PDB file of N, CA and C in Angstrom:
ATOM      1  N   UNK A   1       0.840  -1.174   0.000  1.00 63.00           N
ATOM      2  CA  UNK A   1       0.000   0.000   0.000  1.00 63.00           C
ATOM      3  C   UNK A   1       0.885   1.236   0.000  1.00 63.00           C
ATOM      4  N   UNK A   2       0.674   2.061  -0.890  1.00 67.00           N
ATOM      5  CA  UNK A   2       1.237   3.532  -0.934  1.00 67.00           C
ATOM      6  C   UNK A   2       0.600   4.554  -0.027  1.00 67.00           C
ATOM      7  N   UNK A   3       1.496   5.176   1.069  1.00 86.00           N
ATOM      8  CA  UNK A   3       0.893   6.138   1.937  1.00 86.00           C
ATOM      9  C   UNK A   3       1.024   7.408   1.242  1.00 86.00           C
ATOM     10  N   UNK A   4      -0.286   8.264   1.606  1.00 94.00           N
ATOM     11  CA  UNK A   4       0.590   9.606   1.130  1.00 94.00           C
ATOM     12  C   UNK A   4       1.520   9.975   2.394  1.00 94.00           C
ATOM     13  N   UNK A   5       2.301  11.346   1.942  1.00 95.00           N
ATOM     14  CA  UNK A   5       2.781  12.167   2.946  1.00 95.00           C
ATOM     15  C   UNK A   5       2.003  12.553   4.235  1.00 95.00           C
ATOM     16  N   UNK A   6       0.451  13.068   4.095  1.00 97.00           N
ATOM     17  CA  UNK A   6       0.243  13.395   5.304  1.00 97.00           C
ATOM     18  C   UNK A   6      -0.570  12.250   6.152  1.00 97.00           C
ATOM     19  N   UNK A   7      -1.137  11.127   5.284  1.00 97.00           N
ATOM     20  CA  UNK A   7      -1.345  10.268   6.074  1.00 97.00           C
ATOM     21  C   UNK A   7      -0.147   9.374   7.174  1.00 97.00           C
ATOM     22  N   UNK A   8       0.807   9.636   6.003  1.00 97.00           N
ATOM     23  CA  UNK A   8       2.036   8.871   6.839  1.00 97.00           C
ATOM     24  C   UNK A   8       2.275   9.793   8.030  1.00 97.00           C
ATOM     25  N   UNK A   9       2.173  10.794   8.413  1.00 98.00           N
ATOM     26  CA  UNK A   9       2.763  11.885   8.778  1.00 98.00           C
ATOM     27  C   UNK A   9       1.836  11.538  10.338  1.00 98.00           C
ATOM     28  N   UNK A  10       0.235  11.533  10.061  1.00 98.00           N
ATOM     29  CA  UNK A  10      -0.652  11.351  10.944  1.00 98.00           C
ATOM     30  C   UNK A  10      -0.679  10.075  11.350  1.00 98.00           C
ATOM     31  N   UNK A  11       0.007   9.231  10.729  1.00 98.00           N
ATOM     32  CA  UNK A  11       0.038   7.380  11.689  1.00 98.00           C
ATOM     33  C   UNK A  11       1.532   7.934  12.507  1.00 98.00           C
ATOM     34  N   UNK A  12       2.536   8.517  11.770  1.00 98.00           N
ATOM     35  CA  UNK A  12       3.716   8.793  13.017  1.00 98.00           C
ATOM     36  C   UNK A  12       3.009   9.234  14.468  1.00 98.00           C
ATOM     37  N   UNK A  13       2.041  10.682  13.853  1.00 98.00           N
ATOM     38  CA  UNK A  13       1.526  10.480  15.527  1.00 98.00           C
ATOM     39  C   UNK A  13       0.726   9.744  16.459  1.00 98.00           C
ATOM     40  N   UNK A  14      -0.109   9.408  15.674  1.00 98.00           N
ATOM     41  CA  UNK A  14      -0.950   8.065  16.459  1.00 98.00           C
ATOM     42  C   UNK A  14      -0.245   6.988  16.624  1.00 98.00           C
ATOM     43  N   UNK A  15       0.890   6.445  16.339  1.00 98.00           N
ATOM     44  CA  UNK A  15       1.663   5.897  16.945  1.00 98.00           C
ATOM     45  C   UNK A  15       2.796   6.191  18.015  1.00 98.00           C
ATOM     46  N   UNK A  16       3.014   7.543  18.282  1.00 98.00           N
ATOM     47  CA  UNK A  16       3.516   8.173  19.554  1.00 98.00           C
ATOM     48  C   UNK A  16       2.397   8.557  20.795  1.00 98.00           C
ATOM     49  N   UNK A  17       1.312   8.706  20.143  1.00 98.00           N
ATOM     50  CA  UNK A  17       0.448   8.748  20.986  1.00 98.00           C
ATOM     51  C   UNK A  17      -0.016   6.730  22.292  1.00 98.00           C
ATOM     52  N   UNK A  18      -0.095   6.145  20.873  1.00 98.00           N
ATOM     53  CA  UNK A  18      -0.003   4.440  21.482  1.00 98.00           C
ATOM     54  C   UNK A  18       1.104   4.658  22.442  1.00 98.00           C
ATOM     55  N   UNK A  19       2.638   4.856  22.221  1.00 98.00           N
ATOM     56  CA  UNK A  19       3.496   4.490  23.054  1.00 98.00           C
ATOM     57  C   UNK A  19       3.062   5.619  24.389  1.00 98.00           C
ATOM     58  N   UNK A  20       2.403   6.796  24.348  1.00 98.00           N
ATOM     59  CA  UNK A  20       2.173   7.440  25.435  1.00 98.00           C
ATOM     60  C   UNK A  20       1.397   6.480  26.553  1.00 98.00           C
ATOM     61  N   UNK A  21       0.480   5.787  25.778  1.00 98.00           N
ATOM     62  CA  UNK A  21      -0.580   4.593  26.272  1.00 98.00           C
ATOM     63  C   UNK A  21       0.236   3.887  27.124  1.00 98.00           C
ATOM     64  N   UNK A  22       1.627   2.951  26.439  1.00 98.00           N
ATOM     65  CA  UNK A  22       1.543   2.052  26.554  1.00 98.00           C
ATOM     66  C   UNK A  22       3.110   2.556  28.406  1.00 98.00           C
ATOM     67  N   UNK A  23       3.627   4.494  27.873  1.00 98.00           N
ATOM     68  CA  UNK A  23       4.283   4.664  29.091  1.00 98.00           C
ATOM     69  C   UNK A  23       3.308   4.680  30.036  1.00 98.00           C
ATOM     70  N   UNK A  24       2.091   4.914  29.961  1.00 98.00           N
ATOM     71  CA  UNK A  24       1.315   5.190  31.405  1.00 98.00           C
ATOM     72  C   UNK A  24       0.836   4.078  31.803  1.00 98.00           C
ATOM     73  N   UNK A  25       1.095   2.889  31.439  1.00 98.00           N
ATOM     74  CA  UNK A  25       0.854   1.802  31.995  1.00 98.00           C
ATOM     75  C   UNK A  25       1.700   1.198  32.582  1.00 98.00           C
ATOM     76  N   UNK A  26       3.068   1.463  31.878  1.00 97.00           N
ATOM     77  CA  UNK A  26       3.904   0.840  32.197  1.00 97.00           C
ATOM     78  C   UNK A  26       4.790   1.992  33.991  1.00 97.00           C
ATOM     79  N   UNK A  27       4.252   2.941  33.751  1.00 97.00           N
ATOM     80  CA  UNK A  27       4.545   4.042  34.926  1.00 97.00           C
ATOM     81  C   UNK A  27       3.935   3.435  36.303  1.00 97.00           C
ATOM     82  N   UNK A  28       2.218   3.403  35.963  1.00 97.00           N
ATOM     83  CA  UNK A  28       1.220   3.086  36.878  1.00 97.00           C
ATOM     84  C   UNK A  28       0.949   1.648  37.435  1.00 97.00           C
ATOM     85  N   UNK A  29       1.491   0.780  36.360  1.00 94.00           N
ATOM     86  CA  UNK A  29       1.775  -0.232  36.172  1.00 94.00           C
ATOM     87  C   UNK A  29      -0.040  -1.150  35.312  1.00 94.00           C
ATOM     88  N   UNK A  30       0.308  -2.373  35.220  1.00 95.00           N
ATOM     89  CA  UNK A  30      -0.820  -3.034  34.521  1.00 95.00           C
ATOM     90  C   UNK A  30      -1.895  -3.663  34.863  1.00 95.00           C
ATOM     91  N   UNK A  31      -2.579  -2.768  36.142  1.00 96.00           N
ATOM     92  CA  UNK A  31      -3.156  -3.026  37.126  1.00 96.00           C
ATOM     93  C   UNK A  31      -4.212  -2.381  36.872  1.00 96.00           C
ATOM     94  N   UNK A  32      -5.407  -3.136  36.471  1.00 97.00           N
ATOM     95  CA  UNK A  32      -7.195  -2.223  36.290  1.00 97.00           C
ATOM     96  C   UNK A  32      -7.422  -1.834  37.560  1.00 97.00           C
ATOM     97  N   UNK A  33      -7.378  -2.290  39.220  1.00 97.00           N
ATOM     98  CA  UNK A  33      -8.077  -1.672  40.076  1.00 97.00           C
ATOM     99  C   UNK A  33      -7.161  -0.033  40.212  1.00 97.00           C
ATOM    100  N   UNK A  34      -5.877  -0.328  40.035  1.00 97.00           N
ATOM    101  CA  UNK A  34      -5.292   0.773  40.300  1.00 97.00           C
ATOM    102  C   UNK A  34      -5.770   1.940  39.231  1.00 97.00           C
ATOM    103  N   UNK A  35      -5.892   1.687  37.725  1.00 97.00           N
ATOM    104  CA  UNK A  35      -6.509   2.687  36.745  1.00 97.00           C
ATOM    105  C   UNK A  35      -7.615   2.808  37.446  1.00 97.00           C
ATOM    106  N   UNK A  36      -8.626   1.944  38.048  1.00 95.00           N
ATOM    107  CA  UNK A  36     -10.501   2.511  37.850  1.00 95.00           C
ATOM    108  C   UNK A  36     -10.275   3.318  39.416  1.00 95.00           C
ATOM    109  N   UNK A  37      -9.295   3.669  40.277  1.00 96.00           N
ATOM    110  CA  UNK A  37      -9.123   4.212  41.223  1.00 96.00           C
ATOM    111  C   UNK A  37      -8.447   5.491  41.199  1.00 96.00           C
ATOM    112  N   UNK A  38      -7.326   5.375  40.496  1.00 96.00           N
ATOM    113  CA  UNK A  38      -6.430   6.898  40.238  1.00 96.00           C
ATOM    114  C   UNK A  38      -6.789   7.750  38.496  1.00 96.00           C
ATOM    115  N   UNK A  39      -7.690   8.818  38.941  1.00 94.00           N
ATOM    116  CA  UNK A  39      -7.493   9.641  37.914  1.00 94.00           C
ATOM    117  C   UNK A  39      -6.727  10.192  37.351  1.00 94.00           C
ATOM    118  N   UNK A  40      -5.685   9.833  37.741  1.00 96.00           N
ATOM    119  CA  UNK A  40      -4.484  10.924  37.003  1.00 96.00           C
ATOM    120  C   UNK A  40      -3.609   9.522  36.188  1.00 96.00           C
ATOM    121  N   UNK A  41      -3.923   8.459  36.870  1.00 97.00           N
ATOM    122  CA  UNK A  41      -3.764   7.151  35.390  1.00 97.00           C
ATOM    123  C   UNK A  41      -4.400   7.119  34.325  1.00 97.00           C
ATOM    124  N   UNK A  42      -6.576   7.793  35.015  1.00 94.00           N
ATOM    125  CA  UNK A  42      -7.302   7.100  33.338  1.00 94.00           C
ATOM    126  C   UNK A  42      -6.761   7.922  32.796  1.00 94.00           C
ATOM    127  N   UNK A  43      -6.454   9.836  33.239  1.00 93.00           N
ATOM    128  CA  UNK A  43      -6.804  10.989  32.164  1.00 93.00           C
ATOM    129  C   UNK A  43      -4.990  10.902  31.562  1.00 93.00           C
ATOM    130  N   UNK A  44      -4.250  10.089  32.275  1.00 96.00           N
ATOM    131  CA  UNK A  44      -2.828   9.645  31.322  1.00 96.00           C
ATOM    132  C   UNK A  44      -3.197   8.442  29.991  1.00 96.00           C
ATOM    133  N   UNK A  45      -4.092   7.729  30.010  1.00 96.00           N
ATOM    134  CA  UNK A  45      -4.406   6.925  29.143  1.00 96.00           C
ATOM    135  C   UNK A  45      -5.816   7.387  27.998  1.00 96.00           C
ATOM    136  N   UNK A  46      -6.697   8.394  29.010  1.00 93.00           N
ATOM    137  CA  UNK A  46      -7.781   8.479  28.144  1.00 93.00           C
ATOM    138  C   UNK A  46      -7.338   9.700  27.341  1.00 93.00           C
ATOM    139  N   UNK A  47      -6.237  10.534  27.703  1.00 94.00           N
ATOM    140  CA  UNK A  47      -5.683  12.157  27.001  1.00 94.00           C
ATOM    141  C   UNK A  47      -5.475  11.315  25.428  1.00 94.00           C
ATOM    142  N   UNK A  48      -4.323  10.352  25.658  1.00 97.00           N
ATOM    143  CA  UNK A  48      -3.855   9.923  24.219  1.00 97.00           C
ATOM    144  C   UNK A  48      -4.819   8.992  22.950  1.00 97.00           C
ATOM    145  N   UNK A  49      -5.520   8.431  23.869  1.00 96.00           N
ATOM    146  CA  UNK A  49      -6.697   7.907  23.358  1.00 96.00           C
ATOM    147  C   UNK A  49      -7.271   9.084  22.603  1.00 96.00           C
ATOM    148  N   UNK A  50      -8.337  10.341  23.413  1.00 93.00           N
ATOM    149  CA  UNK A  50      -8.811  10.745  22.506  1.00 93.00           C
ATOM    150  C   UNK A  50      -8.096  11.703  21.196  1.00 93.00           C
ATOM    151  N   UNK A  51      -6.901  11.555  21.433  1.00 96.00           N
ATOM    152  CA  UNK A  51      -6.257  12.410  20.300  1.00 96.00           C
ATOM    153  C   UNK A  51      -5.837  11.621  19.293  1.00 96.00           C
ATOM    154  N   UNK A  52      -5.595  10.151  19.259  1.00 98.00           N
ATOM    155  CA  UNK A  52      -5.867   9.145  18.421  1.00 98.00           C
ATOM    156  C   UNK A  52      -7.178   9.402  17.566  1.00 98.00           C
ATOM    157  N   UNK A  53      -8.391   9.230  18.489  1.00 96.00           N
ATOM    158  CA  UNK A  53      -9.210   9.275  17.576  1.00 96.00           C
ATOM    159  C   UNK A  53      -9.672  10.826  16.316  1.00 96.00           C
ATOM    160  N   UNK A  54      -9.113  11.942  17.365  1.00 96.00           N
ATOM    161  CA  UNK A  54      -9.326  13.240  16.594  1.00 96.00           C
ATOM    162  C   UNK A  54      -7.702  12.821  15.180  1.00 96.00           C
ATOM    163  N   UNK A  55      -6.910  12.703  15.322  1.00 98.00           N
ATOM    164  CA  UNK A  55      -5.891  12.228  14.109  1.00 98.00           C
ATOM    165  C   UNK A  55      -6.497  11.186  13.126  1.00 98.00           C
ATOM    166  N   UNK A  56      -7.368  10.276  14.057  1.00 97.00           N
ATOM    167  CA  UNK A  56      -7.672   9.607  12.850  1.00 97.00           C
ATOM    168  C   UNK A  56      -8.877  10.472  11.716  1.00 97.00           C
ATOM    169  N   UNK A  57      -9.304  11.249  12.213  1.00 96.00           N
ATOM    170  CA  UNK A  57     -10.438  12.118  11.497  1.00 96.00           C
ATOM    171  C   UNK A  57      -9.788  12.741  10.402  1.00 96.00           C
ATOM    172  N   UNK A  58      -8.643  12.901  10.569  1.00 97.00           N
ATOM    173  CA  UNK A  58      -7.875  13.451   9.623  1.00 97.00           C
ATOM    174  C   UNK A  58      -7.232  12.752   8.427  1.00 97.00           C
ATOM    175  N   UNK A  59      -7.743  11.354   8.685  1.00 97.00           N
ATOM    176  CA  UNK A  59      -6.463  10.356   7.658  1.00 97.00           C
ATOM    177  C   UNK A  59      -7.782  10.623   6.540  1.00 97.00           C
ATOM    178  N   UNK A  60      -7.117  10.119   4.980  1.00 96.00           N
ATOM    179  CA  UNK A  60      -7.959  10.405   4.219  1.00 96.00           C
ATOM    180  C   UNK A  60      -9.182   9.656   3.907  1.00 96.00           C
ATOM    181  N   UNK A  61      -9.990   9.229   3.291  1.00 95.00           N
ATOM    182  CA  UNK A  61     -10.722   8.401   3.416  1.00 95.00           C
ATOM    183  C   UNK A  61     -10.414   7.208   2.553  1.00 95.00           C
ATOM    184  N   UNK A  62      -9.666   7.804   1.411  1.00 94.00           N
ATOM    185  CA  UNK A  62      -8.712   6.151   0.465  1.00 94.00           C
ATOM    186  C   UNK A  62      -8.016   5.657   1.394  1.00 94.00           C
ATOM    187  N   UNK A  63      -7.039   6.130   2.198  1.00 96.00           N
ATOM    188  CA  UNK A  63      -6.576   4.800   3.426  1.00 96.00           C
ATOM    189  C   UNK A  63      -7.107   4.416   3.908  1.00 96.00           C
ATOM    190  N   UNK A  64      -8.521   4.560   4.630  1.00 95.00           N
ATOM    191  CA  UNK A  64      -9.070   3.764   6.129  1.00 95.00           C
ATOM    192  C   UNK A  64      -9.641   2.781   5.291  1.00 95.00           C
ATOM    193  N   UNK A  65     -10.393   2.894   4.469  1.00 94.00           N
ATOM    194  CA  UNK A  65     -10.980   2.239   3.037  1.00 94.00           C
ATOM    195  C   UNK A  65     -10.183   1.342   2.870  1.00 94.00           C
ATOM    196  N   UNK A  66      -8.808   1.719   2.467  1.00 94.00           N
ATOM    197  CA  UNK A  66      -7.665   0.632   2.050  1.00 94.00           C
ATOM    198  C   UNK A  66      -7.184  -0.295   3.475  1.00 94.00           C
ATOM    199  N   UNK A  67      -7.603   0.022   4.713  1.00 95.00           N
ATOM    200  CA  UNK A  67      -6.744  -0.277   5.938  1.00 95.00           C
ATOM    201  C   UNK A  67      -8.587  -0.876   6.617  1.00 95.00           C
ATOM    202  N   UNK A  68      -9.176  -2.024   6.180  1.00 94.00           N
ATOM    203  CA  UNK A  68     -10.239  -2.274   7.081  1.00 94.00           C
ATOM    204  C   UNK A  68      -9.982  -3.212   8.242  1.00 94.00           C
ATOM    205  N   UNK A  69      -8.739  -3.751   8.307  1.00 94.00           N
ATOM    206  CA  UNK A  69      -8.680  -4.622   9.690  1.00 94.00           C
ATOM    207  C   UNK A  69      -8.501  -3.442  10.548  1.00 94.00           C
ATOM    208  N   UNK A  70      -8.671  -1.808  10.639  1.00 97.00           N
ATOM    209  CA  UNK A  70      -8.591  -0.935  11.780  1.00 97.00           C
ATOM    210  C   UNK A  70      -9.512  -0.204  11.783  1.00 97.00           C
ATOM    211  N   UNK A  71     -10.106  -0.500  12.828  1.00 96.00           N
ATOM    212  CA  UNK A  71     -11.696  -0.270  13.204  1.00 96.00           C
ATOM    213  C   UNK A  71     -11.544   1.532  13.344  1.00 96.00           C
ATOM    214  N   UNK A  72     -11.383   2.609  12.097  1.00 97.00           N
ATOM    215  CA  UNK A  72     -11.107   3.705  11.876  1.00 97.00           C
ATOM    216  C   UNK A  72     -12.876   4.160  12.780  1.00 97.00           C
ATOM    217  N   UNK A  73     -13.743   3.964  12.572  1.00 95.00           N
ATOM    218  CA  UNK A  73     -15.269   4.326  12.587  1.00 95.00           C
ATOM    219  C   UNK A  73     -15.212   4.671  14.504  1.00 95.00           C
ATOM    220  N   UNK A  74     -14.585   3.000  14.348  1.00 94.00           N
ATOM    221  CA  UNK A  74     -15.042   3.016  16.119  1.00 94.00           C
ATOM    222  C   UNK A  74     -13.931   3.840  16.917  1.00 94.00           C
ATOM    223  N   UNK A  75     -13.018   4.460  16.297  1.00 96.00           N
ATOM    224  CA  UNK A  75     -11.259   5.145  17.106  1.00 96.00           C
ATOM    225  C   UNK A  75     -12.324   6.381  17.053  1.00 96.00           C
ATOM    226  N   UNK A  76     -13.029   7.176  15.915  1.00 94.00           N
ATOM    227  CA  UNK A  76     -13.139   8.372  15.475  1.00 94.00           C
ATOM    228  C   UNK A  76     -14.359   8.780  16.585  1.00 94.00           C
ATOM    229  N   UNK A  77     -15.462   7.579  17.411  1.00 90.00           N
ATOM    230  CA  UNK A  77     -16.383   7.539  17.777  1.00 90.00           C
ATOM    231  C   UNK A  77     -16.094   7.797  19.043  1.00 90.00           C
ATOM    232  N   UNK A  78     -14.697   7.053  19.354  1.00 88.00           N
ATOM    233  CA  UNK A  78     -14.399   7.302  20.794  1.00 88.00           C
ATOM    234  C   UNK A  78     -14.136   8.128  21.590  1.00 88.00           C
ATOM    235  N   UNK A  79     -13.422   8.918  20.359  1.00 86.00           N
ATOM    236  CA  UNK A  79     -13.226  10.584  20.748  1.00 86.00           C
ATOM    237  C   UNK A  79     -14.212  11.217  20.609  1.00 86.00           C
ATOM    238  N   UNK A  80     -15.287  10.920  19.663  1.00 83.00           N
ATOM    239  CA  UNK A  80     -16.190  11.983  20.194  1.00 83.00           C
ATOM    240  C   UNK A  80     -16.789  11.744  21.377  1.00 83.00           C
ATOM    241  N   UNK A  81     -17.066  10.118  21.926  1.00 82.00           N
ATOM    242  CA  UNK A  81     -17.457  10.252  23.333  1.00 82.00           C
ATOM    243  C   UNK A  81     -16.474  11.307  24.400  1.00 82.00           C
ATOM    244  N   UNK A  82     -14.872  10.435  23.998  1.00 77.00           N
ATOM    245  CA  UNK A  82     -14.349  11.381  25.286  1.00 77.00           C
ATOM    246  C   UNK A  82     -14.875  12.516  25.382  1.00 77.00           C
ATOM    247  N   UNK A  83     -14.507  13.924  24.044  1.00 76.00           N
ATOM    248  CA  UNK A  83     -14.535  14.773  24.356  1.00 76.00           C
ATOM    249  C   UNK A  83     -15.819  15.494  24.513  1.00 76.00           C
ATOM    250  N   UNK A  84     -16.937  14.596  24.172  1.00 74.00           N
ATOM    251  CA  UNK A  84     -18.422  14.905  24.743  1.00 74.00           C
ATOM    252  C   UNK A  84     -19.461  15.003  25.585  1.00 74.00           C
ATOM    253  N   UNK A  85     -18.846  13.807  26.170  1.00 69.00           N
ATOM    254  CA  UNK A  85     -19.684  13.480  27.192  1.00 69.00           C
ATOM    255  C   UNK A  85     -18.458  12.299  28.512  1.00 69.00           C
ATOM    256  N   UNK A  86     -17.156  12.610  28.517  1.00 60.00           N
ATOM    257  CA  UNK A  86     -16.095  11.851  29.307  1.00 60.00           C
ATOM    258  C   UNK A  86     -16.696  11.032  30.441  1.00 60.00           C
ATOM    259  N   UNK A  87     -17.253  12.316  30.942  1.00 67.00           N
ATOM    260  CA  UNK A  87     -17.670  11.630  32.731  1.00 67.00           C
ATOM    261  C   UNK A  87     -18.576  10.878  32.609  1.00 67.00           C
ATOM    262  N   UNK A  88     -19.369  10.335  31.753  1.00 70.00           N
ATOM    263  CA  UNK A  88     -20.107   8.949  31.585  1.00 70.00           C
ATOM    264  C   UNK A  88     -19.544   7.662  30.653  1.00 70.00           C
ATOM    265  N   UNK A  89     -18.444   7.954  30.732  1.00 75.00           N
ATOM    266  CA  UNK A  89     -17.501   7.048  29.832  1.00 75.00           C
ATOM    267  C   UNK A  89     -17.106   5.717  30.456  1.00 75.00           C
ATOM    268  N   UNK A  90     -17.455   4.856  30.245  1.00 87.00           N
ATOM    269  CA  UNK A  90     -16.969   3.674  30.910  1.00 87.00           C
ATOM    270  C   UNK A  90     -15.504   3.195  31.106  1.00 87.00           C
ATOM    271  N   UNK A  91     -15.608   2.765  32.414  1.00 90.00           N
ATOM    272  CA  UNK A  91     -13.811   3.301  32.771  1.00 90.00           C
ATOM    273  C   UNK A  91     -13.411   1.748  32.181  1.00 90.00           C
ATOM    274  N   UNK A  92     -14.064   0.732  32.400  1.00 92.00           N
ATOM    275  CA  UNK A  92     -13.778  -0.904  31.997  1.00 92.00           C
ATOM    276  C   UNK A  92     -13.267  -0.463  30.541  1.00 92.00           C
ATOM    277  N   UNK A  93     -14.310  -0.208  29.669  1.00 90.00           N
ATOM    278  CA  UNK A  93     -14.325   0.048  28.229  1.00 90.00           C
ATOM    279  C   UNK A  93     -12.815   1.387  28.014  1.00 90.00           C
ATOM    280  N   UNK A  94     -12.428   2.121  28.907  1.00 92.00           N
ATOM    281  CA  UNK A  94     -11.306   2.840  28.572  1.00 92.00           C
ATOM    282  C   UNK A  94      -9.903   2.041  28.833  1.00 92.00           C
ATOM    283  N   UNK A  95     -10.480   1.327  30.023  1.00 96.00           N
ATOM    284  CA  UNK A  95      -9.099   0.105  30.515  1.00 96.00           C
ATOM    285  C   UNK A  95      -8.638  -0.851  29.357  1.00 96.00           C
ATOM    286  N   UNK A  96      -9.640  -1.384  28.516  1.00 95.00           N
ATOM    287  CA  UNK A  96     -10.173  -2.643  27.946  1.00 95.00           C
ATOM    288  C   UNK A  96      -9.353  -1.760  26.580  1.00 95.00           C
ATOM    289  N   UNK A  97      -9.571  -0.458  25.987  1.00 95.00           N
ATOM    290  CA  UNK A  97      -9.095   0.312  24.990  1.00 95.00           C
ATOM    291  C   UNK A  97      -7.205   0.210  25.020  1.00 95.00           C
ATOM    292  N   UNK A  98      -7.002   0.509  26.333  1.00 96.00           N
ATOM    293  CA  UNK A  98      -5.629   0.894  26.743  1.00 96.00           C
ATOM    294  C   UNK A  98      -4.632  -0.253  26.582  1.00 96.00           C
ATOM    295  N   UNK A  99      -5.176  -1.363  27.226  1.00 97.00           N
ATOM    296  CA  UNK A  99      -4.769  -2.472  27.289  1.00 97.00           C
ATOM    297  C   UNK A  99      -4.618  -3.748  26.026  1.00 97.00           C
ATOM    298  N   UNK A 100      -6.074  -3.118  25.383  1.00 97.00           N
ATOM    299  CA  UNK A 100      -5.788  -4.093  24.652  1.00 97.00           C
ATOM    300  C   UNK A 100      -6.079  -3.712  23.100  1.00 97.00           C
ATOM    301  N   UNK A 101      -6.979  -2.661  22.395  1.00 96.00           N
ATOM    302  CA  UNK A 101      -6.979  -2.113  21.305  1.00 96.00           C
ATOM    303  C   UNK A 101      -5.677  -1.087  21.173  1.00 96.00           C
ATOM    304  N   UNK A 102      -4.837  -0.469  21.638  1.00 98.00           N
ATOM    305  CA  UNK A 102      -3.986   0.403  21.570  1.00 98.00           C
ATOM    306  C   UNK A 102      -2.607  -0.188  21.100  1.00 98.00           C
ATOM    307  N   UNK A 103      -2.651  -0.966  22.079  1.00 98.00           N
ATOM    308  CA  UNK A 103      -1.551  -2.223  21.100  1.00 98.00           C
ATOM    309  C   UNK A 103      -1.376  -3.069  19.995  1.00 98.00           C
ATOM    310  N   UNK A 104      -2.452  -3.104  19.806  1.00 97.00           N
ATOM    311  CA  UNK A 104      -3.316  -4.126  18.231  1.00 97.00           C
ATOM    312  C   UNK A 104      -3.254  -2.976  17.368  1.00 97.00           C
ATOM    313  N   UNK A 105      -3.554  -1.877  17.571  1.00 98.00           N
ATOM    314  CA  UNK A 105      -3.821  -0.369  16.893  1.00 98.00           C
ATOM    315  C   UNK A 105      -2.398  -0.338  16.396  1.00 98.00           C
ATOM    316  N   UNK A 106      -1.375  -0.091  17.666  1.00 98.00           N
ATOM    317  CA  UNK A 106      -0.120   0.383  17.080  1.00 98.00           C
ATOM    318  C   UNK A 106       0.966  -1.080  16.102  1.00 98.00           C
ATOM    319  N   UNK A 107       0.296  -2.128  16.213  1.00 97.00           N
ATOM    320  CA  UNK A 107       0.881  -3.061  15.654  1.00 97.00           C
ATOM    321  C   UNK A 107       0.456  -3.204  13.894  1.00 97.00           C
ATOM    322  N   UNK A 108      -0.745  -3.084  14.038  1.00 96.00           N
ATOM    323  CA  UNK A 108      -1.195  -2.522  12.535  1.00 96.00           C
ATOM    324  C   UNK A 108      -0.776  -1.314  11.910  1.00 96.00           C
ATOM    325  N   UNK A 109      -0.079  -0.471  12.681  1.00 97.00           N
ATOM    326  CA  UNK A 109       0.243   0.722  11.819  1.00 97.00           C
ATOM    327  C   UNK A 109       1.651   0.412  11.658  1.00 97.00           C
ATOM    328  N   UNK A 110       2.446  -0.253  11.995  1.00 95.00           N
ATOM    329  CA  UNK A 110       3.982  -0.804  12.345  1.00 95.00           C
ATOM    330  C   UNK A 110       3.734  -1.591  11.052  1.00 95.00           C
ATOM    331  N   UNK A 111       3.073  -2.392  10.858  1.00 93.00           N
ATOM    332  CA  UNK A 111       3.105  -3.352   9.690  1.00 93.00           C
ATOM    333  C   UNK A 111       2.632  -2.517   8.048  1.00 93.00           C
ATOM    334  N   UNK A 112       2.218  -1.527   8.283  1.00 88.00           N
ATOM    335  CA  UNK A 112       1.704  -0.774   7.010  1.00 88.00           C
ATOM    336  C   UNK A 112       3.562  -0.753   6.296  1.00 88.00           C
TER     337      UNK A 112
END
């Protein structure tokens, strides 16, 4: 697959954003009671999350098209929850994101 320039440009950051994910876990360590207890873990994991999904708004629509094993619809959706409505955001479903779509996320963009 041929990237353009600014799509390539916008997976560099959504993939610095993943490794932000994957330092605040590795800081706080890999512990859900400790995330669904300390806010200053989710809003280290849910900050990079939703800026994933606002970058992905930006990729063009011939890549996500070309890229369907990455659930582009549901990244773009998530951010609009965060930044809409956060405080009813399910903290399981942000743990469950961090842990385990963020890594699958950044492994698919590694392989492009």
């Amino acid at each position: 697959m041929l990237l353009n320039n600014k799509d390539r440009q916008i997976l560099d950051h959504i993939v610095k954003y993943c490794d932000e994910v994957d330092l605040a876990i590795s800081e706080y360590g890999n512990d859900k009671e400790t995330f669904l207890n300390n806010p200053v873990f989710r809003n280290a994991c849910a900050m990079p999350i939703m800026q994933i999904g606002e970058l992905a708004k930006r990729l063009s629509p011939e890549f996500c098209q070309s890229t369907p094993n990455i659930p582009w619809k549901a990244i773009k959706g998530m951010r609009d929850l965060f930044a809409h409505d956060y405080r009813s955001m399910n903290k399981d479903m942000i743990w469950m994101t961090a842990i385990k779509n963020i890594p699958e996320l950044k492994q698919n963009i590694e392989q492009l």
